[in-house]
Amino acid sequence: MLAVTLRHPGKLSIREKPVSEPTPLVRQRRGHGRTTLRDVAAAAGVTAITVSRYLRSPGQVAPATAAGIRQALSATGYVPNKQAGVLASGRGSIVAALVPNLAHSIFAETLQGLSRPLEAAGLELLVAASGYDIEREESQIRTLLGWAPRALVITGRHHTPGALKLLREAHAGGCTVIEMWDHHGRGEQGFAQVGFNHRAAGQAMARHLLDRGHRRLAYVDSAVAGDYRARERGDGFVSAGQAAGATVQRLTAPAGEPITAGREVVGVLMAMPDRPTACAFANDHLGCGALLGAQAAGLRVPQDLALVGFGDFELAAHLAPGLTTLAPPRQEIGARTAELLLAQLHGAARVQRLKLECPLVVRGSTAG
Amino acid sequence: MLAVTLRHPGKLSIREKPVSEPTPLVRQRRGHGRTTLRDVAAAAGVTAITVSRYLRSPGQVAPATAAGIRQALSATGYVPNKQAGVLASGRGSIVAALVPNLAHSIFAETLQGLSRPLEAAGLELLVAASGYDIEREESQIRTLLGWAPRALVITGRHHTPGALKLLREAHAGGCTVIEMWDHHGRGEQGFAQVGFNHRAAGQAMARHLLDRGHRRLAYVDSAVAGDYRARERGDGFVSAGQAAGATVQRLTAPAGEPITAGREVVGVLMAMPDRPTACAFANDHLGCGALLGAQAAGLRVPQDLALVGFGDFELAAHLAPGLTTLAPPRQEIGARTAELLLAQLHGAARVQRLKLECPLVVRGSTAG
DNA sequence: ATGAAAGCGCTAACAT
DNA sequence: ATGTTAGCGCTTTCAT
């Protein structure tokens, strides 16, 4: 095209004034220094597209050509530029994942469960941590969507209106959206889900304690304001307890390191006018802390105070007595999310919602 | 450009044969449906470049124009395409991080420590898990480099020759390379490092036990073959023990769930001809398992067997007695890596190597 | 303060 | 089996 301009100067101008003649139109090269497909092609004595073809389907180029390309490839140390590839093909390989916290074992294990199958499928994982803040989540969704990910995996089903708009548009534009760690109602937003119902989980905690004869219950919420799933478990716990005629008190753990917070809560529980005989917690850190605190206070667990946690953290199994808890399928959520995601990328039409089990693991803290 | 072709058909051909006349050169549009800068520009009555300018430096466009653009932006729900931006500008915003395992608390916390400051600086985190396999690591490095990341954060300093070549080239091409979780020698490869010396850490474990009078020691390696850092700690432990005239036996934990493996190791230790009085472990899972196993076997800890772990996992602090352990600065490694990385991106010339502390936390398992 | 043209590095479409 | 052309959506350079 440039050649044309130079061969027929003047004639080609579609402006009123002709192009100023002396300007040679040789702009600064903007290349970023890295080896490109053209470099490889030049070294192999072919054109760029042939190398491109070789890389994507080696069978399509002649064996002799392929050999030359292989040589050129290793001689130049070529690393394909993904941005260019994605831009040209419209098919990216990024999966974006958004979790509340990368360090929390439950989400870390989910990501680990997700990463293996994705890697096997040639997909890459872009992650962000929202800190349980849905405003921040919205801005992260916007940023992540800028990479035109094949799929966006997000934690939970509560998002800002702006986030929902983005998610819906992304979904409409062919980006698979999966909400993990929750499973609720009929999937109002039309996104795939992989998780379990937290209200039901809370009810299961209450039922277990009711079955063991407790009639004065308590639920201790997490100090993390944005953890609505813990709150829903609390709602389920309270409603199930009250439906069975028990009294249910609800309190919030003090802020700070959660095991310490759990220790401190014991004092509060014991000081209550209608002192509960059993208590459930938003998570195992609080529950384990309470177990340790109860023992330190000379209480017998479960005789004086029965305890149930959530999460099946490692600590819960190894204290004496062990902490009864709900065991969410942490890894499985990741693995199943990957499965579902890959199925969608391979053309599965239906938006699926997978309801997983969150079994109760009974240990000494309720079953002395 | 297309308009030109249509206005002067024939005249424009630079080939020998003229373009076959009926072909209107109207190729299939390849657009991917999403709102582009042009769409926004059209809605605002300006051209794309003005919108682009507004997004990057709002001050450069006239207030009235800016208002129109803002309106168009929100009306269209525009999400910038990062691939296009990076390709055009040569300045990406991706930081790639490569860890052995996303679920291991030590690495998960490091990533969490990394993610916050990166996000604040407008950078995004692309992650991969190598499974302690340096071959796999090499292929992941290649893949990650395809995104032309601003920085590549990698775990440890042992890589395949191919990986080293990639890292050196990336580094030469302006990609900051940081090895984390290790600090060794004089940084042979010339990459930045943020971590501590594992050999010295192992020596510290031995010294602690020697100081308490132990003369028959053991070190239990992890069953994970690729965890060379644990092996280096073992090397340090063995050499320090032997230098002090102690006998040091070394064994490898059985494969499988590490706490269980730790329990099983106790039997092996007790059956040894020259039965050790103190044992160090590659990690706290093994150490905690051994602590539980020793208690189950009726041994007194630390009188019959003293134990030291590594990692300061949560469990270690809450068993009774607590497990003495080395506490690596998990979060800090991430946070400092981020600092160093941002300094480099802002033009810091010198490749820095940060040596962090890995303090010994003395608990009941050695200090009865 | 705004725009036109060119090009980032690659691949899809259309040749041969 | 290989090449040519155009264009992905953006930013840079140069011009007004």
mmCIF file of N, CA and C in Angstrom, chain A residues 217-316:
data_model
loop_
_atom_site.group_PDB
_atom_site.id
_atom_site.type_symbol
_atom_site.label_atom_id
_atom_site.label_comp_id
_atom_site.label_asym_id
_atom_site.label_seq_id
_atom_site.Cartn_x
_atom_site.Cartn_y
_atom_site.Cartn_z
ATOM 1 N N LEU A 217 -29.185 -22.227 71.643
ATOM 2 C CA LEU A 217 -28.141 -22.179 70.616
ATOM 3 C C LEU A 217 -27.600 -20.766 70.423
ATOM 4 N N ALA A 218 -26.438 -20.697 69.781
ATOM 5 C CA ALA A 218 -25.895 -19.395 69.379
ATOM 6 C C ALA A 218 -25.173 -19.544 68.045
ATOM 7 N N TYR A 219 -25.122 -18.453 67.313
ATOM 8 C CA TYR A 219 -24.348 -18.435 66.069
ATOM 9 C C TYR A 219 -23.430 -17.223 66.102
ATOM 10 N N VAL A 220 -22.167 -17.446 65.786
ATOM 11 C CA VAL A 220 -21.194 -16.360 65.802
ATOM 12 C C VAL A 220 -20.790 -16.010 64.378
ATOM 13 N N ASP A 221 -21.183 -14.809 63.977
ATOM 14 C CA ASP A 221 -20.853 -14.333 62.636
ATOM 15 C C ASP A 221 -19.399 -13.932 62.529
ATOM 16 N N SER A 222 -18.897 -13.968 61.312
ATOM 17 C CA SER A 222 -17.554 -13.486 61.024
ATOM 18 C C SER A 222 -17.509 -11.964 61.149
ATOM 19 N N ALA A 223 -16.340 -11.443 61.480
ATOM 20 C CA ALA A 223 -16.186 -9.993 61.564
ATOM 21 C C ALA A 223 -16.053 -9.370 60.178
ATOM 22 N N VAL A 224 -15.858 -10.207 59.165
ATOM 23 C CA VAL A 224 -15.709 -9.699 57.799
ATOM 24 C C VAL A 224 -17.078 -9.321 57.250
ATOM 25 N N ALA A 225 -17.286 -8.032 57.079
ATOM 26 C CA ALA A 225 -18.617 -7.540 56.724
ATOM 27 C C ALA A 225 -19.128 -8.111 55.406
ATOM 28 N N GLY A 226 -18.246 -8.301 54.461
ATOM 29 C CA GLY A 226 -18.690 -8.706 53.126
ATOM 30 C C GLY A 226 -18.934 -10.190 52.937
ATOM 31 N N ASP A 227 -18.717 -10.978 53.983
ATOM 32 C CA ASP A 227 -18.865 -12.419 53.798
ATOM 33 C C ASP A 227 -20.327 -12.822 53.936
ATOM 34 N N TYR A 228 -21.094 -12.557 52.899
ATOM 35 C CA TYR A 228 -22.537 -12.792 52.982
ATOM 36 C C TYR A 228 -22.872 -14.276 53.061
ATOM 37 N N ARG A 229 -21.969 -15.112 52.560
ATOM 38 C CA ARG A 229 -22.261 -16.550 52.626
ATOM 39 C C ARG A 229 -22.291 -17.016 54.087
ATOM 40 N N ALA A 230 -21.360 -16.499 54.881
ATOM 41 C CA ALA A 230 -21.374 -16.841 56.304
ATOM 42 C C ALA A 230 -22.663 -16.332 56.938
ATOM 43 N N ARG A 231 -23.121 -15.188 56.487
ATOM 44 C CA ARG A 231 -24.355 -14.634 57.031
ATOM 45 C C ARG A 231 -25.555 -15.495 56.648
ATOM 46 N N GLU A 232 -25.542 -15.988 55.434
ATOM 47 C CA GLU A 232 -26.657 -16.844 55.019
ATOM 48 C C GLU A 232 -26.665 -18.150 55.812
ATOM 49 N N ARG A 233 -25.489 -18.659 56.109
ATOM 50 C CA ARG A 233 -25.453 -19.851 56.950
ATOM 51 C C ARG A 233 -26.053 -19.528 58.316
ATOM 52 N N GLY A 234 -25.732 -18.344 58.804
ATOM 53 C CA GLY A 234 -26.298 -17.906 60.079
ATOM 54 C C GLY A 234 -27.814 -17.802 60.009
ATOM 55 N N ASP A 235 -28.308 -17.234 58.915
ATOM 56 C CA ASP A 235 -29.764 -17.131 58.747
ATOM 57 C C ASP A 235 -30.412 -18.507 58.783
ATOM 58 N N GLY A 236 -29.810 -19.434 58.064
ATOM 59 C CA GLY A 236 -30.339 -20.796 58.037
ATOM 60 C C GLY A 236 -30.312 -21.415 59.417
ATOM 61 N N PHE A 237 -29.216 -21.187 60.115
ATOM 62 C CA PHE A 237 -29.056 -21.737 61.462
ATOM 63 C C PHE A 237 -30.144 -21.215 62.389
ATOM 64 N N VAL A 238 -30.315 -19.901 62.363
ATOM 65 C CA VAL A 238 -31.294 -19.266 63.247
ATOM 66 C C VAL A 238 -32.703 -19.752 62.929
ATOM 67 N N SER A 239 -33.041 -19.774 61.647
ATOM 68 C CA SER A 239 -34.415 -20.144 61.310
ATOM 69 C C SER A 239 -34.693 -21.601 61.659
ATOM 70 N N ALA A 240 -33.723 -22.480 61.408
ATOM 71 C CA ALA A 240 -33.942 -23.893 61.737
ATOM 72 C C ALA A 240 -34.057 -24.089 63.243
ATOM 73 N N GLY A 241 -33.207 -23.367 63.959
ATOM 74 C CA GLY A 241 -33.252 -23.490 65.412
ATOM 75 C C GLY A 241 -34.579 -23.009 65.966
ATOM 76 N N GLN A 242 -34.992 -21.846 65.500
ATOM 77 C CA GLN A 242 -36.238 -21.284 66.018
ATOM 78 C C GLN A 242 -37.441 -22.120 65.609
ATOM 79 N N ALA A 243 -37.405 -22.638 64.405
ATOM 80 C CA ALA A 243 -38.515 -23.484 63.939
ATOM 81 C C ALA A 243 -38.678 -24.703 64.830
ATOM 82 N N ALA A 244 -37.551 -25.136 65.413
ATOM 83 C CA ALA A 244 -37.621 -26.310 66.286
ATOM 84 C C ALA A 244 -37.900 -25.917 67.736
ATOM 85 N N GLY A 245 -38.165 -24.640 67.944
ATOM 86 C CA GLY A 245 -38.513 -24.193 69.289
ATOM 87 C C GLY A 245 -37.332 -23.874 70.190
ATOM 88 N N ALA A 246 -36.145 -23.857 69.621
ATOM 89 C CA ALA A 246 -34.974 -23.515 70.427
ATOM 90 C C ALA A 246 -34.808 -22.003 70.495
ATOM 91 N N THR A 247 -34.067 -21.537 71.488
ATOM 92 C CA THR A 247 -33.707 -20.121 71.485
ATOM 93 C C THR A 247 -32.370 -20.006 70.752
ATOM 94 N N VAL A 248 -32.270 -18.983 69.894
ATOM 95 C CA VAL A 248 -31.029 -18.817 69.142
ATOM 96 C C VAL A 248 -30.535 -17.395 69.274
ATOM 97 N N GLN A 249 -29.369 -17.244 69.845
ATOM 98 C CA GLN A 249 -28.772 -15.920 69.939
ATOM 99 C C GLN A 249 -27.739 -15.776 68.830
ATOM 100 N N ARG A 250 -27.568 -14.545 68.398
ATOM 101 C CA ARG A 250 -26.623 -14.333 67.302
ATOM 102 C C ARG A 250 -25.686 -13.193 67.658
ATOM 103 N N LEU A 251 -24.406 -13.407 67.456
ATOM 104 C CA LEU A 251 -23.460 -12.325 67.740
ATOM 105 C C LEU A 251 -22.370 -12.299 66.680
ATOM 106 N N THR A 252 -21.601 -11.238 66.719
ATOM 107 C CA THR A 252 -20.530 -11.088 65.741
ATOM 108 C C THR A 252 -19.189 -11.169 66.444
ATOM 109 N N ALA A 253 -18.285 -11.907 65.836
ATOM 110 C CA ALA A 253 -16.952 -12.058 66.420
ATOM 111 C C ALA A 253 -16.247 -10.717 66.414
ATOM 112 N N PRO A 254 -15.381 -10.477 67.417
ATOM 113 C CA PRO A 254 -14.581 -9.250 67.384
ATOM 114 C C PRO A 254 -13.641 -9.272 66.181
ATOM 115 N N ALA A 255 -13.297 -8.103 65.686
ATOM 116 C CA ALA A 255 -12.374 -8.016 64.563
ATOM 117 C C ALA A 255 -10.994 -8.486 64.998
ATOM 118 N N GLY A 256 -10.147 -8.765 64.030
ATOM 119 C CA GLY A 256 -8.783 -9.183 64.346
ATOM 120 C C GLY A 256 -8.542 -10.626 63.987
ATOM 121 N N GLU A 257 -7.454 -11.137 64.442
ATOM 122 C CA GLU A 257 -7.034 -12.496 64.120
ATOM 123 C C GLU A 257 -8.133 -13.461 64.573
ATOM 124 N N PRO A 258 -8.659 -14.272 63.663
ATOM 125 C CA PRO A 258 -9.900 -15.009 63.961
ATOM 126 C C PRO A 258 -9.782 -16.073 65.052
ATOM 127 N N ILE A 259 -8.626 -16.731 65.197
ATOM 128 C CA ILE A 259 -8.529 -17.732 66.262
ATOM 129 C C ILE A 259 -8.604 -17.036 67.625
ATOM 130 N N THR A 260 -7.920 -15.918 67.727
ATOM 131 C CA THR A 260 -7.986 -15.120 68.945
ATOM 132 C C THR A 260 -9.413 -14.649 69.203
ATOM 133 N N ALA A 261 -10.047 -14.198 68.138
ATOM 134 C CA ALA A 261 -11.432 -13.744 68.256
ATOM 135 C C ALA A 261 -12.314 -14.863 68.794
ATOM 136 N N GLY A 262 -12.084 -16.069 68.280
ATOM 137 C CA GLY A 262 -12.864 -17.215 68.739
ATOM 138 C C GLY A 262 -12.652 -17.484 70.222
ATOM 139 N N ARG A 263 -11.420 -17.381 70.662
ATOM 140 C CA ARG A 263 -11.119 -17.549 72.089
ATOM 141 C C ARG A 263 -11.927 -16.561 72.920
ATOM 142 N N GLU A 264 -11.921 -15.314 72.452
ATOM 143 C CA GLU A 264 -12.581 -14.257 73.223
ATOM 144 C C GLU A 264 -14.091 -14.448 73.295
ATOM 145 N N VAL A 265 -14.636 -15.009 72.240
ATOM 146 C CA VAL A 265 -16.089 -15.160 72.179
ATOM 147 C C VAL A 265 -16.620 -16.046 73.305
ATOM 148 N N VAL A 266 -15.798 -16.984 73.736
ATOM 149 C CA VAL A 266 -16.250 -17.904 74.788
ATOM 150 C C VAL A 266 -16.718 -17.146 76.033
ATOM 151 N N GLY A 267 -15.942 -16.150 76.394
ATOM 152 C CA GLY A 267 -16.318 -15.353 77.552
ATOM 153 C C GLY A 267 -17.675 -14.687 77.373
ATOM 154 N N VAL A 268 -17.887 -14.161 76.190
ATOM 155 C CA VAL A 268 -19.156 -13.508 75.888
ATOM 156 C C VAL A 268 -20.312 -14.502 76.000
ATOM 157 N N LEU A 269 -20.107 -15.674 75.432
ATOM 158 C CA LEU A 269 -21.163 -16.692 75.456
ATOM 159 C C LEU A 269 -21.505 -17.075 76.895
ATOM 160 N N MET A 270 -20.466 -17.238 77.700
ATOM 161 C CA MET A 270 -20.680 -17.695 79.071
ATOM 162 C C MET A 270 -21.359 -16.633 79.927
ATOM 163 N N ALA A 271 -21.173 -15.378 79.506
ATOM 164 C CA ALA A 271 -21.752 -14.287 80.284
ATOM 165 C C ALA A 271 -23.197 -13.995 79.894
ATOM 166 N N MET A 272 -23.689 -14.700 78.887
ATOM 167 C CA MET A 272 -25.049 -14.406 78.423
ATOM 168 C C MET A 272 -26.086 -14.833 79.454
ATOM 169 N N PRO A 273 -27.148 -14.054 79.531
ATOM 170 C CA PRO A 273 -28.186 -14.384 80.518
ATOM 171 C C PRO A 273 -28.740 -15.794 80.286
ATOM 172 N N ASP A 274 -29.108 -16.069 79.034
ATOM 173 C CA ASP A 274 -29.664 -17.389 78.745
ATOM 174 C C ASP A 274 -28.585 -18.218 78.049
ATOM 175 N N ARG A 275 -27.622 -18.584 78.834
ATOM 176 C CA ARG A 275 -26.382 -19.181 78.350
ATOM 177 C C ARG A 275 -26.575 -20.385 77.412
ATOM 178 N N PRO A 276 -26.092 -20.275 76.201
ATOM 179 C CA PRO A 276 -26.274 -21.359 75.227
ATOM 180 C C PRO A 276 -25.462 -22.594 75.595
ATOM 181 N N THR A 277 -25.965 -23.740 75.179
ATOM 182 C CA THR A 277 -25.233 -24.992 75.419
ATOM 183 C C THR A 277 -24.488 -25.439 74.171
ATOM 184 N N ALA A 278 -24.792 -24.781 73.067
ATOM 185 C CA ALA A 278 -24.129 -25.153 71.815
ATOM 186 C C ALA A 278 -23.996 -23.921 70.938
ATOM 187 N N CYS A 279 -22.904 -23.884 70.193
ATOM 188 C CA CYS A 279 -22.661 -22.694 69.386
ATOM 189 C C CYS A 279 -22.074 -23.071 68.031
ATOM 190 N N ALA A 280 -22.555 -22.383 66.999
ATOM 191 C CA ALA A 280 -22.019 -22.600 65.650
ATOM 192 C C ALA A 280 -21.266 -21.344 65.224
ATOM 193 N N PHE A 281 -20.318 -21.520 64.327
ATOM 194 C CA PHE A 281 -19.437 -20.417 63.944
ATOM 195 C C PHE A 281 -19.387 -20.238 62.432
ATOM 196 N N ALA A 282 -19.084 -19.003 62.046
ATOM 197 C CA ALA A 282 -19.012 -18.678 60.624
ATOM 198 C C ALA A 282 -17.892 -19.438 59.925
ATOM 199 N N ASN A 283 -16.849 -19.775 60.675
ATOM 200 C CA ASN A 283 -15.762 -20.552 60.087
ATOM 201 C C ASN A 283 -14.974 -21.283 61.169
ATOM 202 N N ASP A 284 -14.136 -22.194 60.726
ATOM 203 C CA ASP A 284 -13.392 -23.042 61.657
ATOM 204 C C ASP A 284 -12.345 -22.293 62.465
ATOM 205 N N HIS A 285 -11.866 -21.181 61.932
ATOM 206 C CA HIS A 285 -10.913 -20.426 62.731
ATOM 207 C C HIS A 285 -11.576 -19.953 64.012
ATOM 208 N N LEU A 286 -12.733 -19.389 63.872
ATOM 209 C CA LEU A 286 -13.483 -18.965 65.053
ATOM 210 C C LEU A 286 -13.814 -20.163 65.931
ATOM 211 N N GLY A 287 -14.263 -21.234 65.291
ATOM 212 C CA GLY A 287 -14.667 -22.427 66.035
ATOM 213 C C GLY A 287 -13.507 -23.033 66.807
ATOM 214 N N CYS A 288 -12.364 -23.143 66.159
ATOM 215 C CA CYS A 288 -11.185 -23.705 66.828
ATOM 216 C C CYS A 288 -10.731 -22.794 67.958
ATOM 217 N N GLY A 289 -10.775 -21.499 67.706
ATOM 218 C CA GLY A 289 -10.414 -20.557 68.745
ATOM 219 C C GLY A 289 -11.319 -20.731 69.953
ATOM 220 N N ALA A 290 -12.601 -20.902 69.697
ATOM 221 C CA ALA A 290 -13.557 -21.080 70.787
ATOM 222 C C ALA A 290 -13.271 -22.375 71.539
ATOM 223 N N LEU A 291 -12.932 -23.408 70.798
ATOM 224 C CA LEU A 291 -12.621 -24.691 71.421
ATOM 225 C C LEU A 291 -11.438 -24.535 72.373
ATOM 226 N N LEU A 292 -10.408 -23.870 71.897
ATOM 227 C CA LEU A 292 -9.229 -23.650 72.729
ATOM 228 C C LEU A 292 -9.571 -22.751 73.910
ATOM 229 N N GLY A 293 -10.384 -21.729 73.638
ATOM 230 C CA GLY A 293 -10.770 -20.808 74.702
ATOM 231 C C GLY A 293 -11.613 -21.492 75.768
ATOM 232 N N ALA A 294 -12.499 -22.357 75.336
ATOM 233 C CA ALA A 294 -13.361 -23.078 76.275
ATOM 234 C C ALA A 294 -12.515 -23.965 77.180
ATOM 235 N N GLN A 295 -11.558 -24.645 76.573
ATOM 236 C CA GLN A 295 -10.694 -25.520 77.362
ATOM 237 C C GLN A 295 -9.859 -24.709 78.352
ATOM 238 N N ALA A 296 -9.382 -23.572 77.867
ATOM 239 C CA ALA A 296 -8.577 -22.717 78.746
ATOM 240 C C ALA A 296 -9.409 -22.219 79.923
ATOM 241 N N ALA A 297 -10.728 -22.065 79.683
ATOM 242 C CA ALA A 297 -11.611 -21.567 80.738
ATOM 243 C C ALA A 297 -12.113 -22.703 81.634
ATOM 244 N N GLY A 298 -11.619 -23.912 81.377
ATOM 245 C CA GLY A 298 -12.011 -25.035 82.207
ATOM 246 C C GLY A 298 -13.359 -25.652 81.867
ATOM 247 N N LEU A 299 -13.893 -25.281 80.717
ATOM 248 C CA LEU A 299 -15.164 -25.877 80.302
ATOM 249 C C LEU A 299 -14.915 -27.217 79.627
ATOM 250 N N ARG A 300 -15.860 -28.126 79.789
ATOM 251 C CA ARG A 300 -15.754 -29.393 79.075
ATOM 252 C C ARG A 300 -16.490 -29.276 77.747
ATOM 253 N N VAL A 301 -15.809 -29.674 76.688
ATOM 254 C CA VAL A 301 -16.427 -29.693 75.357
ATOM 255 C C VAL A 301 -16.588 -31.153 74.968
ATOM 256 N N PRO A 302 -17.782 -31.599 74.667
ATOM 257 C CA PRO A 302 -19.002 -30.846 74.406
ATOM 258 C C PRO A 302 -19.978 -30.745 75.582
ATOM 259 N N GLN A 303 -19.649 -31.332 76.718
ATOM 260 C CA GLN A 303 -20.656 -31.394 77.788
ATOM 261 C C GLN A 303 -21.138 -30.014 78.231
ATOM 262 N N ASP A 304 -20.212 -29.105 78.458
ATOM 263 C CA ASP A 304 -20.612 -27.766 78.888
ATOM 264 C C ASP A 304 -20.962 -26.877 77.704
ATOM 265 N N LEU A 305 -20.256 -27.107 76.607
ATOM 266 C CA LEU A 305 -20.493 -26.292 75.414
ATOM 267 C C LEU A 305 -20.121 -27.116 74.191
ATOM 268 N N ALA A 306 -21.112 -27.310 73.323
ATOM 269 C CA ALA A 306 -20.847 -28.022 72.064
ATOM 270 C C ALA A 306 -20.541 -26.997 70.979
ATOM 271 N N LEU A 307 -19.667 -27.347 70.042
ATOM 272 C CA LEU A 307 -19.216 -26.372 69.047
ATOM 273 C C LEU A 307 -19.249 -26.957 67.632
ATOM 274 N N VAL A 308 -19.694 -26.146 66.687
ATOM 275 C CA VAL A 308 -19.670 -26.546 65.275
ATOM 276 C C VAL A 308 -19.031 -25.437 64.468
ATOM 277 N N GLY A 309 -18.140 -25.804 63.573
ATOM 278 C CA GLY A 309 -17.493 -24.815 62.707
ATOM 279 C C GLY A 309 -17.945 -24.942 61.271
ATOM 280 N N PHE A 310 -17.223 -24.260 60.421
ATOM 281 C CA PHE A 310 -17.472 -24.385 58.987
ATOM 282 C C PHE A 310 -16.155 -24.308 58.221
ATOM 283 N N GLY A 311 -15.955 -25.219 57.316
ATOM 284 C CA GLY A 311 -14.806 -25.142 56.427
ATOM 285 C C GLY A 311 -13.919 -26.365 56.440
ATOM 286 N N ASP A 312 -13.963 -27.112 57.541
ATOM 287 C CA ASP A 312 -13.074 -28.262 57.698
ATOM 288 C C ASP A 312 -11.618 -27.874 57.452
ATOM 289 N N PHE A 313 -11.189 -26.831 58.138
ATOM 290 C CA PHE A 313 -9.786 -26.442 58.062
ATOM 291 C C PHE A 313 -8.949 -27.513 58.747
ATOM 292 N N GLU A 314 -7.698 -27.509 58.432
ATOM 293 C CA GLU A 314 -6.817 -28.547 58.939
ATOM 294 C C GLU A 314 -6.830 -28.627 60.461
ATOM 295 N N LEU A 315 -6.778 -27.469 61.081
ATOM 296 C CA LEU A 315 -6.729 -27.398 62.527
ATOM 297 C C LEU A 315 -7.878 -28.164 63.173
ATOM 298 N N ALA A 316 -9.055 -28.078 62.567
ATOM 299 C CA ALA A 316 -10.263 -28.650 63.159
ATOM 300 C C ALA A 316 -10.133 -30.141 63.425
#
